[in-house]
Amino acid sequence: MATVPELTSEMMAYHSEENDLFFEVDGPQKMKCGFQDPDLCCPDEGVHLQISYQHFNKSFRRVVSLIVAVEKLRKKPLPSSWAFQDEDLRTFFSFIFEEEPILCTTWDDEVLVSDAPLRLLSCRLRDEQQKCLVLSDPCELKALHLNGQNLNQQVVFSMIYVQGEASNYKTPVALGLKGKNLYLSCVMKDKKPTLQLESVDPNQYPKKKMEMRFVFNKIEIKNKVEFESAQFPNWYISTSQAEHRPVFLGNNGGQDIVDFTMESI
């Protein structure tokens, strides 16, 4: 038959008279009540509970002590009709726990991230000459000036924040056309990096880990934004100085326009 091991000196280090008060069967015998509301205080006995909105050492010992104290208060009769409910615990949890992604490494050193809701941003883009981007053909974007009722022709992008090599000034994103199964992608055609609109399976996209051809490094410079291809570094989403020309992938040379303003929707 298995036996229960005795407490080691290391485990006893976490044992204190303070914890004895929390874990007694009948609760603490004599403690000063810490509630600020006199109607909620117990004159003779109670649990001293101090609520602070400042950051503190979020040790597991404090978490357990807090939960036990709250459970004691829920079961203890108070002169007021107020009592702790399950919903009240949520107030404390936000100050105790911090949400972080769970990372794990596979056998081939590939880093995976646990499933989480995708971060999406609906936006419109205009180049520095205020030319709008419109869908002229089924799979081609063009840049031209719009005004009045024609403004509703400009496309709305779904910008998805994806996995990639992020830095202080680069954010990996994918750019899809909202309401359509089309994403901007960068491929090699005729030995030259080329921008295209690629049709995708709506059951598979969007996703957190997009293929490299769909990923762009969003670079913000003051109130302007640039989109560098992750597949082809130093190649950017560009527009021509001329009117009604296709949006293309340029290497930031000559008169090509690479700076855009972004309007969130």
Tab-separated table of C-alpha atoms in Angstrom:
chain	number	residue	atom	x	y	z
A	1	MET	CA	0.000	0.000	0.000
A	2	ALA	CA	1.326	3.407	-0.901
A	3	THR	CA	2.269	5.692	1.970
A	4	VAL	CA	2.112	9.460	2.140
A	5	PRO	CA	5.611	10.945	2.347
A	6	GLU	CA	6.423	13.274	5.197
A	7	LEU	CA	6.841	16.980	4.520
A	8	THR	CA	10.392	17.921	3.626
A	9	SER	CA	12.133	20.988	4.968
A	10	GLU	CA	11.680	22.672	1.568
A	11	MET	CA	7.939	22.098	1.657
A	12	MET	CA	7.780	23.280	5.287
A	13	ALA	CA	9.322	26.566	4.200
A	14	TYR	CA	6.017	27.468	2.598
A	15	HIS	CA	4.114	26.671	5.784
A	16	SER	CA	3.410	29.621	8.059
A	17	GLU	CA	1.048	30.729	10.766
A	18	GLU	CA	-0.534	33.034	8.207
A	19	ASN	CA	-1.513	30.049	6.064
A	20	ASP	CA	-2.812	28.250	9.164
A	21	LEU	CA	-5.403	30.974	9.470
A	22	PHE	CA	-6.569	30.436	5.886
A	23	PHE	CA	-6.731	26.659	6.003
A	24	GLU	CA	-8.302	26.071	9.442
A	25	VAL	CA	-11.495	24.029	9.247
A	26	ASP	CA	-13.540	26.639	11.072
A	27	GLY	CA	-11.657	29.598	9.646
A	28	PRO	CA	-9.529	32.122	11.559
A	29	GLN	CA	-10.524	32.839	15.127
A	30	LYS	CA	-9.467	36.462	15.575
A	31	MET	CA	-8.427	38.671	12.700
A	32	LYS	CA	-9.110	42.296	11.972
A	33	CYS	CA	-11.530	42.730	9.068
A	34	GLY	CA	-9.948	44.625	6.173
A	35	PHE	CA	-13.074	45.766	4.306
A	36	GLN	CA	-13.407	49.498	3.912
A	37	ASP	CA	-17.207	49.342	4.040
A	38	PRO	CA	-18.230	49.196	7.762
A	39	ASP	CA	-21.440	47.353	6.844
A	40	LEU	CA	-19.355	44.453	5.557
A	41	CYS	CA	-17.021	44.233	8.555
A	42	CYS	CA	-17.206	41.670	11.290
A	43	PRO	CA	-16.380	43.290	14.670
A	44	ASP	CA	-15.069	40.159	16.354
A	45	GLU	CA	-13.724	37.902	13.671
A	46	GLY	CA	-13.160	37.734	9.958
A	47	VAL	CA	-10.586	37.444	7.218
A	48	HIS	CA	-8.260	40.338	6.536
A	49	LEU	CA	-8.531	40.938	2.782
A	50	GLN	CA	-6.748	43.871	1.213
A	51	ILE	CA	-7.527	44.727	-2.437
A	52	SER	CA	-4.884	46.590	-4.408
A	53	TYR	CA	-4.885	47.617	-8.069
A	54	GLN	CA	-1.105	47.861	-8.173
A	55	HIS	CA	1.146	45.162	-9.605
A	56	PHE	CA	2.667	42.800	-7.043
A	57	ASN	CA	4.554	39.533	-6.816
A	58	LYS	CA	2.139	37.055	-8.399
A	59	SER	CA	3.352	33.935	-6.584
A	60	PHE	CA	1.329	30.745	-6.526
A	61	ARG	CA	1.216	30.899	-2.732
A	62	ARG	CA	-0.550	34.269	-2.813
A	63	VAL	CA	-2.984	33.060	-5.439
A	64	VAL	CA	-3.991	30.048	-3.342
A	65	SER	CA	-4.284	32.160	-0.188
A	66	LEU	CA	-6.501	34.684	-1.970
A	67	ILE	CA	-8.829	32.029	-3.394
A	68	VAL	CA	-9.182	30.314	-0.017
A	69	ALA	CA	-9.888	33.661	1.668
A	70	VAL	CA	-12.582	34.506	-0.853
A	71	GLU	CA	-14.176	31.066	-0.459
A	72	LYS	CA	-14.230	31.556	3.331
A	73	LEU	CA	-15.941	34.919	2.909
A	74	ARG	CA	-18.553	33.452	0.561
A	75	LYS	CA	-19.580	30.893	3.187
A	76	LYS	CA	-19.403	33.265	6.154
A	77	PRO	CA	-22.679	35.010	7.146
A	78	LEU	CA	-22.463	38.776	6.965
A	79	PRO	CA	-24.772	41.408	8.445
A	80	SER	CA	-25.289	42.730	4.943
A	81	SER	CA	-27.120	40.952	2.120
A	82	TRP	CA	-23.959	41.291	-0.002
A	83	ALA	CA	-21.913	38.121	-0.566
A	84	PHE	CA	-19.158	36.960	-2.861
A	85	GLN	CA	-20.255	35.312	-6.074
A	86	ASP	CA	-18.312	33.368	-8.681
A	87	GLU	CA	-18.283	36.461	-10.864
A	88	ASP	CA	-16.434	38.375	-8.135
A	89	LEU	CA	-13.418	36.106	-8.510
A	90	ARG	CA	-12.912	37.326	-12.054
A	91	THR	CA	-12.029	40.750	-10.717
A	92	PHE	CA	-9.050	39.291	-8.883
A	93	PHE	CA	-7.927	36.980	-11.685
A	94	SER	CA	-7.208	39.862	-14.053
A	95	PHE	CA	-4.616	41.160	-11.569
A	96	ILE	CA	-3.115	37.730	-10.839
A	97	PHE	CA	-2.871	36.031	-14.212
A	98	GLU	CA	-1.418	37.344	-17.457
A	99	GLU	CA	-2.424	35.816	-20.810
A	100	GLU	CA	0.554	34.615	-22.818
A	101	PRO	CA	0.851	32.407	-25.913
A	102	ILE	CA	1.834	28.804	-25.252
A	103	LEU	CA	4.900	27.936	-27.286
A	104	CYS	CA	6.192	24.443	-27.955
A	105	THR	CA	9.019	23.089	-30.084
A	106	THR	CA	8.673	20.088	-32.371
A	107	TRP	CA	11.392	17.568	-33.161
A	108	ASP	CA	12.479	19.620	-36.178
A	109	ASP	CA	12.799	22.774	-34.000
A	110	GLU	CA	9.691	24.282	-35.555
A	111	VAL	CA	7.992	26.685	-33.135
A	112	LEU	CA	4.243	26.338	-32.883
A	113	VAL	CA	1.722	28.652	-31.245
A	114	SER	CA	-1.470	27.486	-29.604
A	115	ASP	CA	-4.744	28.211	-31.351
A	116	ALA	CA	-5.999	31.741	-30.710
A	117	PRO	CA	-8.367	34.115	-32.461
A	118	LEU	CA	-6.787	35.812	-35.460
A	119	ARG	CA	-6.128	39.512	-35.132
A	120	LEU	CA	-7.783	41.205	-38.101
A	121	LEU	CA	-7.937	44.810	-39.232
A	122	SER	CA	-10.177	46.104	-42.021
A	123	CYS	CA	-8.560	49.006	-43.838
A	124	ARG	CA	-8.168	50.946	-47.090
A	125	LEU	CA	-4.862	51.959	-48.640
A	126	ARG	CA	-3.925	55.015	-50.731
A	127	ASP	CA	-0.522	55.838	-52.163
A	128	GLU	CA	1.210	59.118	-51.333
A	129	GLN	CA	-0.457	60.744	-54.354
A	130	GLN	CA	-3.854	59.795	-52.855
A	131	LYS	CA	-4.561	57.253	-55.588
A	132	CYS	CA	-7.006	54.584	-54.447
A	133	LEU	CA	-6.685	50.852	-55.077
A	134	VAL	CA	-9.533	49.246	-57.027
A	135	LEU	CA	-10.214	45.774	-58.395
A	136	SER	CA	-10.318	46.313	-62.156
A	137	ASP	CA	-10.063	42.701	-63.303
A	138	PRO	CA	-10.940	39.533	-61.390
A	139	CYS	CA	-7.341	39.220	-60.192
A	140	GLU	CA	-5.718	42.635	-60.708
A	141	LEU	CA	-5.477	45.780	-58.599
A	142	LYS	CA	-5.045	49.210	-60.126
A	143	ALA	CA	-4.309	52.625	-58.615
A	144	LEU	CA	-6.323	55.667	-59.693
A	145	HIS	CA	-7.871	58.826	-58.298
A	146	LEU	CA	-11.478	58.565	-57.151
A	147	ASN	CA	-13.942	61.150	-55.896
A	148	GLY	CA	-17.583	61.474	-54.983
A	149	GLN	CA	-19.651	58.333	-55.429
A	150	ASN	CA	-16.713	56.547	-57.076
A	151	LEU	CA	-14.996	56.273	-53.701
A	152	ASN	CA	-16.980	53.120	-52.937
A	153	GLN	CA	-15.022	51.346	-55.677
A	154	GLN	CA	-11.826	51.170	-53.625
A	155	VAL	CA	-11.103	47.778	-52.144
A	156	VAL	CA	-11.219	47.016	-48.436
A	157	PHE	CA	-8.374	44.860	-47.161
A	158	SER	CA	-8.509	42.344	-44.335
A	159	MET	CA	-5.104	42.709	-42.769
A	160	ILE	CA	-4.217	39.565	-40.813
A	161	TYR	CA	-1.407	39.622	-38.249
A	162	VAL	CA	0.500	36.389	-38.840
A	163	GLN	CA	3.617	34.526	-37.717
A	164	GLY	CA	6.900	35.834	-39.036
A	165	GLU	CA	10.133	37.585	-38.141
A	166	ALA	CA	8.782	40.562	-36.239
A	167	SER	CA	10.952	43.421	-34.989
A	168	ASN	CA	10.545	46.874	-33.511
A	169	TYR	CA	9.684	48.359	-36.885
A	170	LYS	CA	8.459	45.364	-38.913
A	171	THR	CA	5.151	43.561	-38.369
A	172	PRO	CA	4.345	40.440	-40.445
A	173	VAL	CA	0.888	40.638	-42.020
A	174	ALA	CA	-1.133	39.111	-44.852
A	175	LEU	CA	-3.420	41.193	-47.073
A	176	GLY	CA	-6.682	39.693	-48.235
A	177	LEU	CA	-9.579	41.376	-50.009
A	178	LYS	CA	-12.491	41.580	-47.608
A	179	GLY	CA	-15.458	39.487	-48.710
A	180	LYS	CA	-13.395	37.672	-51.350
A	181	ASN	CA	-11.140	34.620	-51.261
A	182	LEU	CA	-8.245	36.610	-52.729
A	183	TYR	CA	-4.884	37.374	-51.105
A	184	LEU	CA	-1.916	39.371	-52.315
A	185	SER	CA	1.025	37.024	-52.870
A	186	CYS	CA	4.572	37.300	-54.217
A	187	VAL	CA	5.874	34.733	-56.713
A	188	MET	CA	8.692	34.483	-59.226
A	189	LYS	CA	7.582	34.983	-62.835
A	190	ASP	CA	9.981	35.334	-65.749
A	191	LYS	CA	12.865	35.471	-63.248
A	192	LYS	CA	11.370	38.519	-61.527
A	193	PRO	CA	9.483	38.849	-58.204
A	194	THR	CA	5.851	39.532	-59.095
A	195	LEU	CA	2.805	40.632	-57.138
A	196	GLN	CA	-0.458	38.835	-57.819
A	197	LEU	CA	-3.912	38.219	-56.393
A	198	GLU	CA	-4.178	34.550	-55.528
A	199	SER	CA	-7.448	32.691	-55.045
A	200	VAL	CA	-7.491	30.507	-51.903
A	201	ASP	CA	-9.685	27.885	-50.275
A	202	PRO	CA	-11.996	29.692	-47.790
A	203	ASN	CA	-11.983	26.593	-45.569
A	204	GLN	CA	-8.213	26.883	-45.117
A	205	TYR	CA	-7.674	30.660	-45.013
A	206	PRO	CA	-7.081	32.934	-43.239
A	207	LYS	CA	-4.758	31.292	-40.732
A	208	LYS	CA	-2.080	32.334	-38.287
A	209	LYS	CA	0.766	30.624	-40.116
A	210	MET	CA	0.514	31.782	-43.714
A	211	GLU	CA	2.848	30.574	-46.450
A	212	MET	CA	5.797	32.891	-47.039
A	213	ARG	CA	4.489	34.198	-50.371
A	214	PHE	CA	1.486	35.744	-48.578
A	215	VAL	CA	3.504	37.487	-45.846
A	216	PHE	CA	4.479	41.171	-45.950
A	217	ASN	CA	6.517	43.124	-43.420
A	218	LYS	CA	4.461	46.176	-42.527
A	219	ILE	CA	6.850	49.074	-41.873
A	220	GLU	CA	5.435	52.250	-40.324
A	221	ILE	CA	7.354	55.494	-40.864
A	222	LYS	CA	5.631	58.443	-39.189
A	223	ASN	CA	2.156	58.486	-40.763
A	224	LYS	CA	3.167	56.364	-43.774
A	225	VAL	CA	3.284	52.603	-44.150
A	226	GLU	CA	5.248	50.317	-46.481
A	227	PHE	CA	4.769	46.626	-47.261
A	228	GLU	CA	7.933	44.620	-47.910
A	229	SER	CA	7.681	41.105	-49.304
A	230	ALA	CA	8.887	38.516	-46.794
A	231	GLN	CA	9.595	36.161	-49.701
A	232	PHE	CA	11.687	38.760	-51.541
A	233	PRO	CA	13.378	41.237	-49.145
A	234	ASN	CA	13.738	44.837	-50.413
A	235	TRP	CA	10.797	44.359	-52.792
A	236	TYR	CA	7.725	46.402	-51.896
A	237	ILE	CA	4.086	46.771	-52.897
A	238	SER	CA	4.287	49.713	-55.307
A	239	THR	CA	2.236	51.953	-57.560
A	240	SER	CA	3.208	53.932	-60.645
A	241	GLN	CA	3.268	57.697	-60.986
A	242	ALA	CA	0.899	57.257	-63.937
A	243	GLU	CA	-2.857	56.920	-63.557
A	244	HIS	CA	-4.794	53.674	-63.824
A	245	ARG	CA	-1.736	51.394	-63.767
A	246	PRO	CA	-1.571	47.983	-62.014
A	247	VAL	CA	-0.235	47.671	-58.497
A	248	PHE	CA	3.062	45.772	-58.650
A	249	LEU	CA	6.100	44.600	-56.681
A	250	GLY	CA	8.977	47.065	-56.975
A	251	ASN	CA	12.483	47.191	-55.546
A	252	ASN	CA	12.198	50.786	-54.286
A	253	GLY	CA	14.033	52.300	-57.204
A	254	GLY	CA	13.241	55.054	-59.709
A	255	GLN	CA	9.913	56.845	-59.407
A	256	ASP	CA	7.896	53.945	-57.980
A	257	ILE	CA	5.632	54.816	-55.046
A	258	VAL	CA	5.993	52.552	-51.997
A	259	ASP	CA	4.515	54.778	-49.274
A	260	PHE	CA	0.836	54.416	-48.401
A	261	THR	CA	-1.611	55.897	-45.947
A	262	MET	CA	-3.812	53.400	-44.135
A	263	GLU	CA	-7.413	54.120	-43.153
A	264	SER	CA	-8.823	51.735	-40.560
A	265	ILE	CA	-12.496	50.821	-40.880
